[in-house]
Coordinates of C-alpha atoms in Angstrom, one line a residue:
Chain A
X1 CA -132.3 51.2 7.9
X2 CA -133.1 54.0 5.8
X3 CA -129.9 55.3 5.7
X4 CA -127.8 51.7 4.8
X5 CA -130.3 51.7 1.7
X6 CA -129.1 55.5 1.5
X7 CA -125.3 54.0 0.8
X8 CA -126.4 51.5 -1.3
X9 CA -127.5 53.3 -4.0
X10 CA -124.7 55.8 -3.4
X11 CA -121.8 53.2 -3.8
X12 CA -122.7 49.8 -5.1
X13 CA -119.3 47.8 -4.8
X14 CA -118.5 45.9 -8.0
X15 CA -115.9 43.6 -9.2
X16 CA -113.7 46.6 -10.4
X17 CA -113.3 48.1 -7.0
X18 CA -111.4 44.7 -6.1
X19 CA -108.6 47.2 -8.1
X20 CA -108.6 49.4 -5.0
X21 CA -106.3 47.3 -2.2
X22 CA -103.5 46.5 -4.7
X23 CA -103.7 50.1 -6.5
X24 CA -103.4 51.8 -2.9
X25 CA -100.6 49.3 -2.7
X26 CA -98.6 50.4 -5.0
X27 CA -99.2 54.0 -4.7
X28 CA -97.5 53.8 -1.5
X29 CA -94.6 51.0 -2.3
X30 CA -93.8 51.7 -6.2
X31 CA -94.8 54.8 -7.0
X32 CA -94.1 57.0 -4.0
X33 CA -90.6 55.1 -3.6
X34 CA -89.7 56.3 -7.2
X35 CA -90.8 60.0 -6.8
X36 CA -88.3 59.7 -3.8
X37 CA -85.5 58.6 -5.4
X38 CA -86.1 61.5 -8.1
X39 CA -86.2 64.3 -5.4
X40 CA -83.2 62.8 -3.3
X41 CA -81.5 62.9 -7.3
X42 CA -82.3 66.6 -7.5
X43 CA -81.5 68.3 -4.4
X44 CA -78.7 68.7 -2.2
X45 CA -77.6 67.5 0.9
X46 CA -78.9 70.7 2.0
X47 CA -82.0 70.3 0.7
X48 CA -82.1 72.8 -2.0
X49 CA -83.3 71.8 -5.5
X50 CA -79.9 71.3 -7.3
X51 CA -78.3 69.3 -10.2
X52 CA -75.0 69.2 -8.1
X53 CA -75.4 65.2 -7.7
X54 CA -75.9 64.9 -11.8
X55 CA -72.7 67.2 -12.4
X56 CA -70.7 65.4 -9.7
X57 CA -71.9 61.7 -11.6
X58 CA -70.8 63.1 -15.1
X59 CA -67.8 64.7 -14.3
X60 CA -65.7 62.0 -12.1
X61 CA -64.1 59.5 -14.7
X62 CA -64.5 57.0 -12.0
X63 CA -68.4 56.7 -12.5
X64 CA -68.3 57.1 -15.9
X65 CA -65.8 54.3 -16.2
X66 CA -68.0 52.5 -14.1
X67 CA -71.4 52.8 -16.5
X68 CA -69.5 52.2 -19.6
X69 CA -68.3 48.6 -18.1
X70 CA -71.6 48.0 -16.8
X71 CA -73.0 48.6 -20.1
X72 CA -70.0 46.5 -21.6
X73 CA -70.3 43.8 -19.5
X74 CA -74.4 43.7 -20.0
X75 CA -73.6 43.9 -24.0
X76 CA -71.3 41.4 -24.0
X77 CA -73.3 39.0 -21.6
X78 CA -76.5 39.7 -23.2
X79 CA -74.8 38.8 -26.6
X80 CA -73.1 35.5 -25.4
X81 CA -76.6 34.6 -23.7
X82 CA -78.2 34.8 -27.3
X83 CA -76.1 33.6 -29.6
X84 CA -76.5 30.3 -27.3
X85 CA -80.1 30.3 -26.7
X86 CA -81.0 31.6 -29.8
X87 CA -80.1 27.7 -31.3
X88 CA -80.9 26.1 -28.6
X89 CA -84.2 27.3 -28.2
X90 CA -84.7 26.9 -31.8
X91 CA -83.8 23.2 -32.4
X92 CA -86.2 22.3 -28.9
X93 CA -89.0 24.3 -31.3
X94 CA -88.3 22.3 -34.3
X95 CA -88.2 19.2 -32.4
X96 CA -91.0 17.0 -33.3
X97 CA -91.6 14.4 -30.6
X98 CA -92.6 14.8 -27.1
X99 CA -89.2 15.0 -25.7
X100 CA -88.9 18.9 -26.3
X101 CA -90.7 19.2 -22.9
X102 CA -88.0 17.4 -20.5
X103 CA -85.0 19.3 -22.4
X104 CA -87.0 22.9 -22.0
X105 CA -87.4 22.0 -18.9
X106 CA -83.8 21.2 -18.2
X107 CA -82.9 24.3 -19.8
X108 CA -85.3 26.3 -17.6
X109 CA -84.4 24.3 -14.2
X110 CA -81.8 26.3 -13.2
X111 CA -84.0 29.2 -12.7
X112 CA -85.8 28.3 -10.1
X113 CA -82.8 27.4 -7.9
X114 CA -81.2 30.3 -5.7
X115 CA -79.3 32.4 -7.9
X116 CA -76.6 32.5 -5.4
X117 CA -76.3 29.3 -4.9
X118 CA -75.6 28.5 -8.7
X119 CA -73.1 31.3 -9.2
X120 CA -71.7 29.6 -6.3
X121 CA -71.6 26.6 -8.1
X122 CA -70.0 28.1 -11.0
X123 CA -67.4 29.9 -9.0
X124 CA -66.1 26.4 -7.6
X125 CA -66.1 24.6 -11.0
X126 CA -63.7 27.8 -12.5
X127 CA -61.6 28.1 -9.2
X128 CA -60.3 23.9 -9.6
X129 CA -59.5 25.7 -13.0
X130 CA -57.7 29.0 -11.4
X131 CA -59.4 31.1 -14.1
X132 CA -61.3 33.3 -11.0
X133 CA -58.1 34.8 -9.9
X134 CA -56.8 35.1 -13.2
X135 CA -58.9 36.6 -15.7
X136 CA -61.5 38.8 -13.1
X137 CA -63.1 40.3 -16.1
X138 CA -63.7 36.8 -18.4
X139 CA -64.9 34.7 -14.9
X140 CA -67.2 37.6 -14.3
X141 CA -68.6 37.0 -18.1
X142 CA -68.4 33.6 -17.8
X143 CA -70.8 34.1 -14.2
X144 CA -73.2 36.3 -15.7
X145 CA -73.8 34.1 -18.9
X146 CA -74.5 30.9 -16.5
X147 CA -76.6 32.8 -14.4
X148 CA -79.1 34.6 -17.1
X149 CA -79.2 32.0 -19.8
X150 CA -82.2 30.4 -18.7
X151 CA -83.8 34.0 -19.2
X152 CA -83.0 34.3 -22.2
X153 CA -84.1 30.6 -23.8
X154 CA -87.5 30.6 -22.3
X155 CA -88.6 33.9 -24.2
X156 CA -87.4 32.7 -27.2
X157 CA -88.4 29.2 -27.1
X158 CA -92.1 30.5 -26.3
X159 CA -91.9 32.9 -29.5
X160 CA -90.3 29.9 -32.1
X161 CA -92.7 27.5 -30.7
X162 CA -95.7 29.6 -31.4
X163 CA -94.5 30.9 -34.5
X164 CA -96.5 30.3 -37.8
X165 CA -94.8 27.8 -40.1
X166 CA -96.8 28.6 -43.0
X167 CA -95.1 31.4 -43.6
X168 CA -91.8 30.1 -43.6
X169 CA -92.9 27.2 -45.8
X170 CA -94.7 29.7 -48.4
X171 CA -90.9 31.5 -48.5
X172 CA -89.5 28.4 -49.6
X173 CA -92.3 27.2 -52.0
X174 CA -91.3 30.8 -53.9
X175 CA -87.7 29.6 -54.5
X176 CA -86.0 31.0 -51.2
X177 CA -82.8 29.0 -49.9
X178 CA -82.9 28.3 -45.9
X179 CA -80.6 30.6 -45.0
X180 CA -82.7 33.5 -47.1
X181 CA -85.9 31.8 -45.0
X182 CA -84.3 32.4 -41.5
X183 CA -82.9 35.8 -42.1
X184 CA -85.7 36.9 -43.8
X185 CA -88.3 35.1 -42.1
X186 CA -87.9 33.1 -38.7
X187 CA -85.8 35.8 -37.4
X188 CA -87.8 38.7 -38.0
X189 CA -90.6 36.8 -36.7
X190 CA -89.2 35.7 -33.4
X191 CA -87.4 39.5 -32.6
X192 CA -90.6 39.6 -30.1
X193 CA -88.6 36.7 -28.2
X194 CA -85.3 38.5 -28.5
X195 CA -86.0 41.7 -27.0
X196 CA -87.9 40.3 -24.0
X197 CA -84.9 38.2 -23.8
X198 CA -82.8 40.9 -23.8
X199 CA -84.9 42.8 -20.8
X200 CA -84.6 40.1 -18.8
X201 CA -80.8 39.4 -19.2
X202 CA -79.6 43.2 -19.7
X203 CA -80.5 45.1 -16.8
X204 CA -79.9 42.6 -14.0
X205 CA -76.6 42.1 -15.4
X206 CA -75.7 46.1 -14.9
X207 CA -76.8 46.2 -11.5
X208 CA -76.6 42.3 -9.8
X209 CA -73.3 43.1 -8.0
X210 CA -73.9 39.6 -6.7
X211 CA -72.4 38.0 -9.8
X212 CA -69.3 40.3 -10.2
X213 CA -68.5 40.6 -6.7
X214 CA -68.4 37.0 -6.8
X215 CA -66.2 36.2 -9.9
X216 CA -64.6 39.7 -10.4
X217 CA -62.2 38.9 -6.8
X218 CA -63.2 42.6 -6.1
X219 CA -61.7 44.3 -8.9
X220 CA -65.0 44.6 -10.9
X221 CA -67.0 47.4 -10.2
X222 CA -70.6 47.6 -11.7
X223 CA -73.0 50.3 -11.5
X224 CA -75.0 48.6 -8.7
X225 CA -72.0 48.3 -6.8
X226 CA -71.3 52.0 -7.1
X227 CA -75.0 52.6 -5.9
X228 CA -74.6 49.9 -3.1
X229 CA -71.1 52.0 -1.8
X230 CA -72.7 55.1 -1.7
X231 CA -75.9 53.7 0.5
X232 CA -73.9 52.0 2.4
X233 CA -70.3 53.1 3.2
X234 CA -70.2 56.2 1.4
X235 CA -73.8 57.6 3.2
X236 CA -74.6 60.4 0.5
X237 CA -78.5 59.0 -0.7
X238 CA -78.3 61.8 -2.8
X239 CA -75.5 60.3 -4.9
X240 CA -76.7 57.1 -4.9
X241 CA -79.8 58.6 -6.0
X242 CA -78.5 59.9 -9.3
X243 CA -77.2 56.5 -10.4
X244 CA -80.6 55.3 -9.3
X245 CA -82.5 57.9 -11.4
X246 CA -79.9 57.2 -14.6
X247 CA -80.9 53.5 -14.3
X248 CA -84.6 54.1 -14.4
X249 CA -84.0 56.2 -17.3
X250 CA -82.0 53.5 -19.0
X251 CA -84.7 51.0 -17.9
X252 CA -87.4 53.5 -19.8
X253 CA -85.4 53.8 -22.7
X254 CA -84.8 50.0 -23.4
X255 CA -88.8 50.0 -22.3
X256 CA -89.3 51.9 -25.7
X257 CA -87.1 50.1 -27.8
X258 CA -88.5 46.1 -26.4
X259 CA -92.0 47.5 -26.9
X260 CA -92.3 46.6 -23.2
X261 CA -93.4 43.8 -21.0
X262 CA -96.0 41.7 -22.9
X263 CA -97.1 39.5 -19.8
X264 CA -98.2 36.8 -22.5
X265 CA -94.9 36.0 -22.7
X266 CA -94.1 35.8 -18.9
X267 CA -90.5 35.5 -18.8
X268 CA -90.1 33.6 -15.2
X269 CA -91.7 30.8 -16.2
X270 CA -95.3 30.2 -15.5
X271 CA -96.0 29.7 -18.8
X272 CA -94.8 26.0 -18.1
Chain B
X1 CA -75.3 15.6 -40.4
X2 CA -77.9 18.3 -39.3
X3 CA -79.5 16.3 -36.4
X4 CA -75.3 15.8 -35.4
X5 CA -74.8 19.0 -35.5
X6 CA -78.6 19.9 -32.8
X7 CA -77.4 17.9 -30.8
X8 CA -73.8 18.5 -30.0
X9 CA -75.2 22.2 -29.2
X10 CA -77.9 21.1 -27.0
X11 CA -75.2 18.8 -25.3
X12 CA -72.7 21.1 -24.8
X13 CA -75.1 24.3 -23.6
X14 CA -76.5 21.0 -20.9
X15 CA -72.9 20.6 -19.6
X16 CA -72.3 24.1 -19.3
X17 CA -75.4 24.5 -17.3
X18 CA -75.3 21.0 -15.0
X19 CA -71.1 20.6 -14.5
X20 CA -70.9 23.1 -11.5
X21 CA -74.6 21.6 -10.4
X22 CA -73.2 18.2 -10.7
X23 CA -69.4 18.6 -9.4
X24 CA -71.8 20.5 -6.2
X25 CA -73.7 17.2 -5.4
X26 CA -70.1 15.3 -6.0
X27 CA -68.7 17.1 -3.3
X28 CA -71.3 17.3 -1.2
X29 CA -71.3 13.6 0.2
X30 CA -67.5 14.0 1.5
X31 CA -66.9 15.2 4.5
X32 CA -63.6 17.8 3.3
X33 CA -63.8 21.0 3.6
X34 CA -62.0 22.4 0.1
X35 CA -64.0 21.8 -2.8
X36 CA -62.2 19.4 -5.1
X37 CA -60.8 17.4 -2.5
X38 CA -62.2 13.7 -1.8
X39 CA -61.8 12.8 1.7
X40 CA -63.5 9.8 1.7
X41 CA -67.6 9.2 1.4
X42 CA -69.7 11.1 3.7
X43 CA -73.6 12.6 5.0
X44 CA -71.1 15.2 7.6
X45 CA -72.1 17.8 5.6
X46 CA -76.0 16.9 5.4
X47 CA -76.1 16.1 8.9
X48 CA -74.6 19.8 9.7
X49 CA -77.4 21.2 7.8
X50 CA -79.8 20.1 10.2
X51 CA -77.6 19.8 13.8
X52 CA -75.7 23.3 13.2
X53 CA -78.0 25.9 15.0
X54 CA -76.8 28.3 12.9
X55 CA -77.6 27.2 9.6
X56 CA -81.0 25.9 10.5
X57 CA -82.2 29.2 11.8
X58 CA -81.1 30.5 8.3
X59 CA -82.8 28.1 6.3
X60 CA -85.9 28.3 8.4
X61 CA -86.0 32.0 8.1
X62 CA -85.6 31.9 4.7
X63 CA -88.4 29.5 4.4
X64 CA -90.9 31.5 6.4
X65 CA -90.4 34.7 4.8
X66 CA -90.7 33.0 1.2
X67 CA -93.5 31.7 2.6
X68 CA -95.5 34.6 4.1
X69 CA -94.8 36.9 1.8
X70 CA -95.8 34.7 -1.1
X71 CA -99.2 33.9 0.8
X72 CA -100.0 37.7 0.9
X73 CA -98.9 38.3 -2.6
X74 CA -101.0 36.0 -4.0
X75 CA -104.1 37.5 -2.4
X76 CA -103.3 40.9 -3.2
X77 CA -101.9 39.7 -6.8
X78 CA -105.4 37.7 -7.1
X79 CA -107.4 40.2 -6.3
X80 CA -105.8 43.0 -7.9
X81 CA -105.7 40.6 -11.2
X82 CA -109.5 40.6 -11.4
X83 CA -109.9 44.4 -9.9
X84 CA -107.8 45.0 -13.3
X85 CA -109.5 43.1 -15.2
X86 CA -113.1 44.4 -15.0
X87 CA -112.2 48.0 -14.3
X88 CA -111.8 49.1 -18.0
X89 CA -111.5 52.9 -16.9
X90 CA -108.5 54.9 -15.8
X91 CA -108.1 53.3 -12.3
X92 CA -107.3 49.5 -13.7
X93 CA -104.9 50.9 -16.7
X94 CA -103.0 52.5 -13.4
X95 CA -102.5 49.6 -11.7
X96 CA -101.6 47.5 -14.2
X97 CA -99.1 49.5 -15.7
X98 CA -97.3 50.2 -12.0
X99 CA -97.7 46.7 -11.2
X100 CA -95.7 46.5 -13.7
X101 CA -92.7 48.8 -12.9
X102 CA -91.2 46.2 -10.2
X103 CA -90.6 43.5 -12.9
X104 CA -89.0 45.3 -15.2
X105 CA -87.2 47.9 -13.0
X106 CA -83.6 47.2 -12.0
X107 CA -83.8 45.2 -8.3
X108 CA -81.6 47.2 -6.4
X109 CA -83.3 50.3 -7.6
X110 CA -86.5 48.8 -6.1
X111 CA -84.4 47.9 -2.8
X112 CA -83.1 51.4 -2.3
X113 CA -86.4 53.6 -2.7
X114 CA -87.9 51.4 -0.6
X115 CA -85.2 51.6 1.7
X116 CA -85.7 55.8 1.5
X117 CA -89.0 55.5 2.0
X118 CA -89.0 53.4 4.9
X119 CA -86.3 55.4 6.7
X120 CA -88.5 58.5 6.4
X121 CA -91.6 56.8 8.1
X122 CA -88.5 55.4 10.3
X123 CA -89.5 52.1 9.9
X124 CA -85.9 51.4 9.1
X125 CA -84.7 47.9 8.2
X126 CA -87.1 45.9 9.8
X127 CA -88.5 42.9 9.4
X128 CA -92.1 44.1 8.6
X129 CA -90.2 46.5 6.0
X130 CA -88.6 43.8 4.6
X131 CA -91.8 41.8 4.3
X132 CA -93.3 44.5 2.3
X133 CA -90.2 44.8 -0.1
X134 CA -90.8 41.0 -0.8
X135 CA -94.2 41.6 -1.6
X136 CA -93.3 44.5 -3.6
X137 CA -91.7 42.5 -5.7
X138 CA -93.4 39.3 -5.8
X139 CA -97.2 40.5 -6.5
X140 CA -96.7 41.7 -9.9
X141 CA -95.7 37.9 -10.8
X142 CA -98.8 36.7 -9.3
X143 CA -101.1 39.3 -11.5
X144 CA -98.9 38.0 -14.9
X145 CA -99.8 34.4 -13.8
X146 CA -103.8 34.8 -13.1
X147 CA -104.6 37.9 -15.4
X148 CA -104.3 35.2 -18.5
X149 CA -106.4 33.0 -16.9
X150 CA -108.8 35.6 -16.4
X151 CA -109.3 36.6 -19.8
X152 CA -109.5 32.5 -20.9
X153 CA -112.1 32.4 -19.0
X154 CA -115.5 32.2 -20.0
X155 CA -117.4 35.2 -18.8
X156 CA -120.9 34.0 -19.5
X157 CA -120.7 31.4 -16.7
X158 CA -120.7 34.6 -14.4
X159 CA -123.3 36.1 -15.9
X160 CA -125.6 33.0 -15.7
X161 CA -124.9 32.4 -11.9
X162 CA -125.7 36.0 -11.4
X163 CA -129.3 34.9 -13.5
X164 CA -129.7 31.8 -11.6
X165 CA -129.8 33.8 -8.3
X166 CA -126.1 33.8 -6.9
X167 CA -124.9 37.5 -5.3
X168 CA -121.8 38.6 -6.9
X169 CA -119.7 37.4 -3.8
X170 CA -120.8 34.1 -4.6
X171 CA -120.2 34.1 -8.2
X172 CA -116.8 35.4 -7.6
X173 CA -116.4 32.8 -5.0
X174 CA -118.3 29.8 -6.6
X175 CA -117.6 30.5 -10.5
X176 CA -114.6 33.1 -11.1
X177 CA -112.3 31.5 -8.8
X178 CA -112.4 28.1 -9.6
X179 CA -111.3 28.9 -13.5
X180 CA -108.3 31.2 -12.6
X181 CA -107.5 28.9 -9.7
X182 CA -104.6 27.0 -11.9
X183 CA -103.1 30.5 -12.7
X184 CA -103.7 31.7 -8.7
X185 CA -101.3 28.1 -8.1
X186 CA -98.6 28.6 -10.5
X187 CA -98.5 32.5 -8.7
X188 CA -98.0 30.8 -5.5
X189 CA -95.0 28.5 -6.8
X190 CA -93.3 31.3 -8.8
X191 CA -93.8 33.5 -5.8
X192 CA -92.0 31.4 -3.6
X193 CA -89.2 30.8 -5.9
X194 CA -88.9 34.6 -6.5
X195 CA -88.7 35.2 -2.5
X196 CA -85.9 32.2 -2.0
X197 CA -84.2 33.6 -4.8
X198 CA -84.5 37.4 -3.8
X199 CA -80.8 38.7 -2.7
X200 CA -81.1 42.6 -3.1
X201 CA -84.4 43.3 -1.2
X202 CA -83.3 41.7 1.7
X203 CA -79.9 43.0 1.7
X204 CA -81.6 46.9 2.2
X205 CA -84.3 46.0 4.5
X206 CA -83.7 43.2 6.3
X207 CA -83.6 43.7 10.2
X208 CA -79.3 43.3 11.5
X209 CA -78.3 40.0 12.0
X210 CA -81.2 39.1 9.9
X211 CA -79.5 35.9 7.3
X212 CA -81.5 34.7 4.2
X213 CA -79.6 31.7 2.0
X214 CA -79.0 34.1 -0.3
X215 CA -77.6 37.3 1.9
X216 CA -75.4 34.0 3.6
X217 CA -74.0 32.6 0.7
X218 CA -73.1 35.7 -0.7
X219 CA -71.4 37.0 2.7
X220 CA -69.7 33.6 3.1
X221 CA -68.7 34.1 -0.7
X222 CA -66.5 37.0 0.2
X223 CA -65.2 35.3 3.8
X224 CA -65.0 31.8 3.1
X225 CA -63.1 31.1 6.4
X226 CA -64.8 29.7 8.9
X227 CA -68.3 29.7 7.0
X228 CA -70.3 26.9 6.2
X229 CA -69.7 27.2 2.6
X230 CA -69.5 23.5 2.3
X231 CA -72.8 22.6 4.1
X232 CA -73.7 24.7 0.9
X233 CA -72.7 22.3 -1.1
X234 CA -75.3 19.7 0.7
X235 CA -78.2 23.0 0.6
X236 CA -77.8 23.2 -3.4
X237 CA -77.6 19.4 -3.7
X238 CA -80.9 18.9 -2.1
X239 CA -83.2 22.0 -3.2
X240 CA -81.8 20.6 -6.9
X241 CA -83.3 17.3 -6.0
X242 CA -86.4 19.1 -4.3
X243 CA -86.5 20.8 -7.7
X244 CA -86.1 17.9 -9.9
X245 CA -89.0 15.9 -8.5
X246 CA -91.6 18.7 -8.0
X247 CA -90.8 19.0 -11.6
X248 CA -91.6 15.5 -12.5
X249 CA -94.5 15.4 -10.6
X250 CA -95.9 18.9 -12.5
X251 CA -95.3 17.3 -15.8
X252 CA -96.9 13.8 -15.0
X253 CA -99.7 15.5 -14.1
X254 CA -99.8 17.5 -17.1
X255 CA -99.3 15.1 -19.8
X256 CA -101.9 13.0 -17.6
X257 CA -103.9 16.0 -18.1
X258 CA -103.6 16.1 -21.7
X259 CA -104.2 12.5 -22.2
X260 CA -107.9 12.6 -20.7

């Protein structure tokens, strides 16, 4: 008796302990997993602490080749995906009746269906057309753009739809033409929108070899795919751990520039 | 001229997104096997979805992993949303900035160190490995979806339940979770999807010979001989309509919502 009064005053348990499960968690399933990846990226096959598997990455024209039309592809797709959704999402901000809703949601749909299963979709519609076979490189585009668009307009829709008007009608009041209100205004406004639209879309897109396996016919290779061959196939981790370690630099670089993941804007939808 | 001009984009981005949806559910109610050819009106390829062994077991595995590891995610999400929440020192600035490290790290980078670090505890590809991996990746989704509610909430009421002679496990039963239970909901949903969607994950843990929709369709993608590509057809045509009216349903009830 005396002593379970003992603990109580030693340890009272609060609501802020409920952290411990999920921190412990991820100790063991995020973090650790990462601090693997960089230590298989820095040592041999021997296991001696090395940068042979960072000279090998940067000195084969084959993997460089690779990350430049990953990052290509990604600019290219990513660039499509907003110059499409930029409008769209804009005119269903502007619109003023109720029927906003059932075209976001229409827009937003696809996400929620299995990813495969719609770049399937895709793939049939362009092989009645015989552009798969064809043109590897514009079908793979085409793929990506249908697959991530629905990323990219529910960012932006959430940051147009919130944004204040009264600044954009203060612009105008002092004598500034529409297009000198967007550029000047609206845009700047909503670049919150864009760059978690751009997280969302840019970064899959270099390492989903799902989508340019499927509508590349094989003969486009993304940086996933490279990390995928040398897991699989290839069986040197410590290869595929360089690639790893350059992506999650690449992912902490465009972390700095998009400010990072502002879960007020969750970009899978909930927000719905 | 304007209004013209809205909604030829908005109609035109809609076709681009629903033709290959809608050519899918064409060709899904013929009975051919090459998409684009109409061999005459027919449920063969709906009835295979359910009579073929084979594709059942996939869609049922699919299901129950979706939905076991989205039930455990949202407990550990839930939990670990209000654990964050009301620990303002070091401990709950830690979690929430790992938690968020699997949403906006690259998948397959996700997949392979937790591929490395199950091989060294040889746990291998396995299916309680790839159970984890899902969870991995589907927790941080349920801790974006209740920590909003969380701070919405009014944190008197707690206080007063405390005053009017609740214990703390009460109030957190009785008062806390009721107000974030919309946000613990909408984790659940968005958890499932994320799991049904998931392709990189399972590829690098799942047990051999172990088939989500996803790992299927992408395999029968590369081989379509002999694969029940088709039957696809039939699969997309009816999660689109599962979609569609859990989707009307979620939207009568809000707009009945915001009418009260």
């Amino acid at each position: 008796m005396e002593n379970e009064v003992k603990v109580k005053k030693g340890f009272s348990f609060t609501r802020a302990h409920l952290c411990f499960p999920y921190a412990i968690f991820l100790v063991f399933f995020v973090i650790l997993p990462l601090i693997l990846i960089v230590y298989y990226a820095f040592t041999s096959k021997s296991g001696r602490i090395s940068f042979e598997n960072f000279i090998w990455f940067f000195s084969s024209w084959a993997s460089i080749k690779t990350l430049l039309i990953s990052i290509g592809l990604s600019l290219l797709t990513t660039f499509i995906c907003l110059l499409i959704a930029y409008p769209v999402a804009f005119i269903l901000a502007r619109m003023k009746s109720n029927k906003n809703v059932i075209l976001l949601f229409l827009f937003i749909m696809p996400m929620w269906i299995n990813f495969v299963l719609r770049a399937m979709a895709m793939k049939e519609l362009l092989d009645l057309f015989g552009i798969i076979t064809k043109y590897n490189y514009l079908s793979t585009v085409i793929g990506m753009v249908y697959d991530y668009l629905p990323f990219m307009v529910l960012p932006l829709f959430t940051t147009l739809s919130n944004l204040d008007k009264s600044y954009e009608e203060a612009a105008s009041d002092l004598g500034a033409n529409k297009v000198k209100v967007f550029t000047k205004i609206t845009f700047p406004l909503s670049l919150a929108g864009v760059f978690s639209g751009i997280t969302m879309v840019f970064l899959p897109c270099m390492t989903c070899y799902v989508i340019s396996d499927t509508f590349g016919s094989g003969k486009v290779t993304i940086i996933g795919k490279f990390i995928e061959q040398w897991f699989g196939t290839g069986d040197n981790w410590h290869y595929g751990s360089v690639i790893a370690f350059i992506l999650i630099v690449i992912m902490f670089i465009s972390t700095l520039f998009t400010g990072g993941f502002s879960e007020d804007k969750n970009s899978r939808g909930t927000t719905l | 001229m304007k209004k013209a001009f809205s909604v030829f984009i908005i109609t035109v981005a809609l076709i681009f997104i629903y033709a290959p949806i809608i050519l899918l559910l064409i060709f899904s109610f013929t009975s051919s096997r090459t998409m684009g050819v109409w061999s005459g009106f027919s449920f063969e390829l709906y009835q295979n979805l359910v009579s073929k062994e084979q594709i059942r077991k996939i869609i049922i595995d699919t299901l129950i992993l979706a939905l076991l590891s989205a039930t455990v995610s949202t407990v550990l999400g839930t939990v670990g949303a209000i654990g964050i929440f009301y620990n303002k020192k070091w401990l709950g600035k830690f979690t929430k900035t790992s938690s968020q490290i699997p949403v906006i790290n690259a998948e397959i980078v996700t997949a392979i160190s937790l591929a490395l670090v199950f091989a060294v505890v040889s746990l291998g590809k396995s299916y309680v490995a790839l159970l984890i991996g899902h969870i991995v990746l589907l927790t941080p989704f349920v801790v974006l979806s209740v920590l909003p509610r969380l701070k919405q909430m009014d944190g008197s009421t707690y206080e007063a339940s405390l005053d009017l002679g609740a214990t703390p496990t009460q109030a957190l039963f009785k008062v806390v979770l009721p107000q974030i239970f919309p946000g613990i909901v909408s984790g659940f949903l968005l958890a499932i999807t994320l799991s049904l969607d998931d392709y990189m994950i399972t590829t690098y843990l799942r047990p051999t010979g172990f088939e989500t929709i996803s790992t299927y369709v992408f395999k029968a993608l590369s081989k379509p001989r002999n694969s029940f590509l088709p039957e696809m057809r039939a699969l997309s045509s009816v999660l689109f309509v599962i979609m569609v009216v859990v989707a009307v349903v979620l939207s009568f009830k809000k707009t009945k919502e915001k009418n009260r």
